[in-house]
CSV table of C-alpha atoms in Angstrom, one decimal:
chain,number,residue,atom,x,y,z
A,244,MET,CA,0.0,0.0,0.0
A,245,GLY,CA,1.3,3.4,-0.9
A,246,ILE,CA,1.9,6.5,1.3
A,247,LEU,CA,-1.4,8.0,0.2
A,248,GLY,CA,-3.2,4.9,1.5
A,249,TRP,CA,-1.4,5.1,4.8
A,250,ILE,CA,-2.4,8.8,5.1
A,251,ILE,CA,-6.0,7.9,4.6
A,252,VAL,CA,-5.9,4.9,7.0
A,253,GLY,CA,-3.9,6.9,9.5
A,254,GLY,CA,-6.4,9.8,9.5
A,255,LEU,CA,-9.3,7.4,10.1
A,256,MET,CA,-7.4,5.5,12.7
A,257,GLY,CA,-6.4,8.8,14.4
A,258,ALA,CA,-10.1,9.7,14.7
A,259,LEU,CA,-10.8,6.2,16.1
A,260,ALA,CA,-7.9,6.5,18.5
A,261,LYS,CA,-9.4,9.7,19.8
A,262,ALA,CA,-12.7,7.9,20.3
A,263,ILE,CA,-11.0,5.1,22.2
A,264,MET,CA,-8.8,7.4,24.3
A,265,PRO,CA,-11.1,10.4,25.0
A,266,GLY,CA,-9.6,13.3,26.7
A,267,ASN,CA,-8.8,17.0,26.5
A,268,ASP,CA,-5.9,17.2,24.0
A,269,PRO,CA,-4.3,20.6,23.6
A,270,GLY,CA,-4.3,20.4,19.8
A,271,GLY,CA,-7.9,19.3,19.3
A,272,ILE,CA,-9.2,16.9,16.6
A,273,ILE,CA,-6.9,18.2,13.8
A,274,VAL,CA,-3.7,17.5,15.8
A,275,THR,CA,-5.1,14.1,16.8
A,276,ILE,CA,-5.8,13.2,13.2
A,277,ILE,CA,-2.3,14.3,12.2
A,278,ILE,CA,-0.9,12.2,15.1
A,279,GLY,CA,-3.0,9.3,13.6
A,280,ILE,CA,-1.5,9.8,10.2
A,281,VAL,CA,2.0,9.8,11.6
A,282,GLY,CA,1.1,6.9,13.9
A,283,GLY,CA,-0.3,4.9,11.0
A,284,LEU,CA,2.8,5.4,9.0
A,285,LEU,CA,5.0,4.6,11.9
A,286,GLY,CA,3.0,1.5,12.7
A,287,GLY,CA,3.1,0.4,9.1
A,288,PHE,CA,6.9,0.8,8.8
A,289,ILE,CA,7.6,-0.8,12.1
A,290,GLY,CA,5.2,-3.7,11.5
A,291,SER,CA,6.8,-4.3,8.1
A,292,ALA,CA,10.4,-4.0,9.3
A,293,LEU,CA,10.3,-5.8,12.6
A,294,PHE,CA,7.6,-8.4,12.2
A,295,GLY,CA,7.5,-8.9,8.5
A,296,VAL,CA,3.8,-8.0,8.4
A,297,SER,CA,2.4,-7.4,5.0
A,298,THR,CA,0.6,-4.1,4.7
A,299,ALA,CA,0.0,-4.3,1.0
A,300,GLY,CA,-3.8,-4.3,1.0
A,301,PHE,CA,-5.9,-1.3,1.8
A,302,PHE,CA,-8.9,-3.3,2.8
A,303,ASP,CA,-6.9,-5.9,4.8
A,304,ILE,CA,-7.8,-5.9,8.5
A,305,GLN,CA,-4.2,-6.3,9.5
A,306,THR,CA,-3.3,-3.0,7.9
A,307,TRP,CA,-6.0,-1.2,9.8
A,308,LEU,CA,-5.1,-2.8,13.1
A,309,ILE,CA,-1.4,-1.9,12.7
A,310,ALA,CA,-2.4,1.7,11.9
A,311,LEU,CA,-4.7,1.7,15.0
A,312,VAL,CA,-2.0,0.4,17.3
A,313,GLY,CA,0.5,3.0,15.9
A,314,SER,CA,-2.0,5.8,16.4
A,315,LEU,CA,-2.9,4.8,19.9
A,316,LEU,CA,0.8,4.5,20.8
A,317,LEU,CA,1.7,7.9,19.4
A,318,LEU,CA,-1.4,9.5,20.9
A,319,GLY,CA,-0.4,8.1,24.4
A,320,ILE,CA,3.2,9.4,24.0
A,321,TYR,CA,1.9,12.8,22.8
A,322,ARG,CA,-0.3,13.1,25.9
A,323,VAL,CA,2.5,12.2,28.3
A,324,VAL,CA,4.9,14.7,26.7
A,325,VAL,CA,2.4,17.5,26.4
A,326,GLY,CA,1.0,16.8,29.9
A,327,ARG,CA,4.5,17.2,31.4
A,328,ARG,CA,5.1,20.4,29.5
A,329,ALA,CA,1.7,21.8,30.7
A,330,VAL,CA,2.5,21.0,34.3
A,331,ARG,CA,5.8,22.9,34.2
A,332,ARG,CA,4.2,26.1,33.1
């Protein structure tokens, strides 16, 4: 699957990650979707490189799950980093 496919999947999974992990994010839904896109790309690259997972199909459930895990992971890291920064102010 190409980069454009991962951007689409990542955007959708970013919105789903926000629904799974509700909370008050400083950036709002736009930043969450961007985090989803980056998380989807990251999940796809890591899944392919480390685990040999095929992410060739856009409609493959494995592709969507990898993007969701990457989005959730990156959203969690973002909240920890931004949360620490907000406490220091």
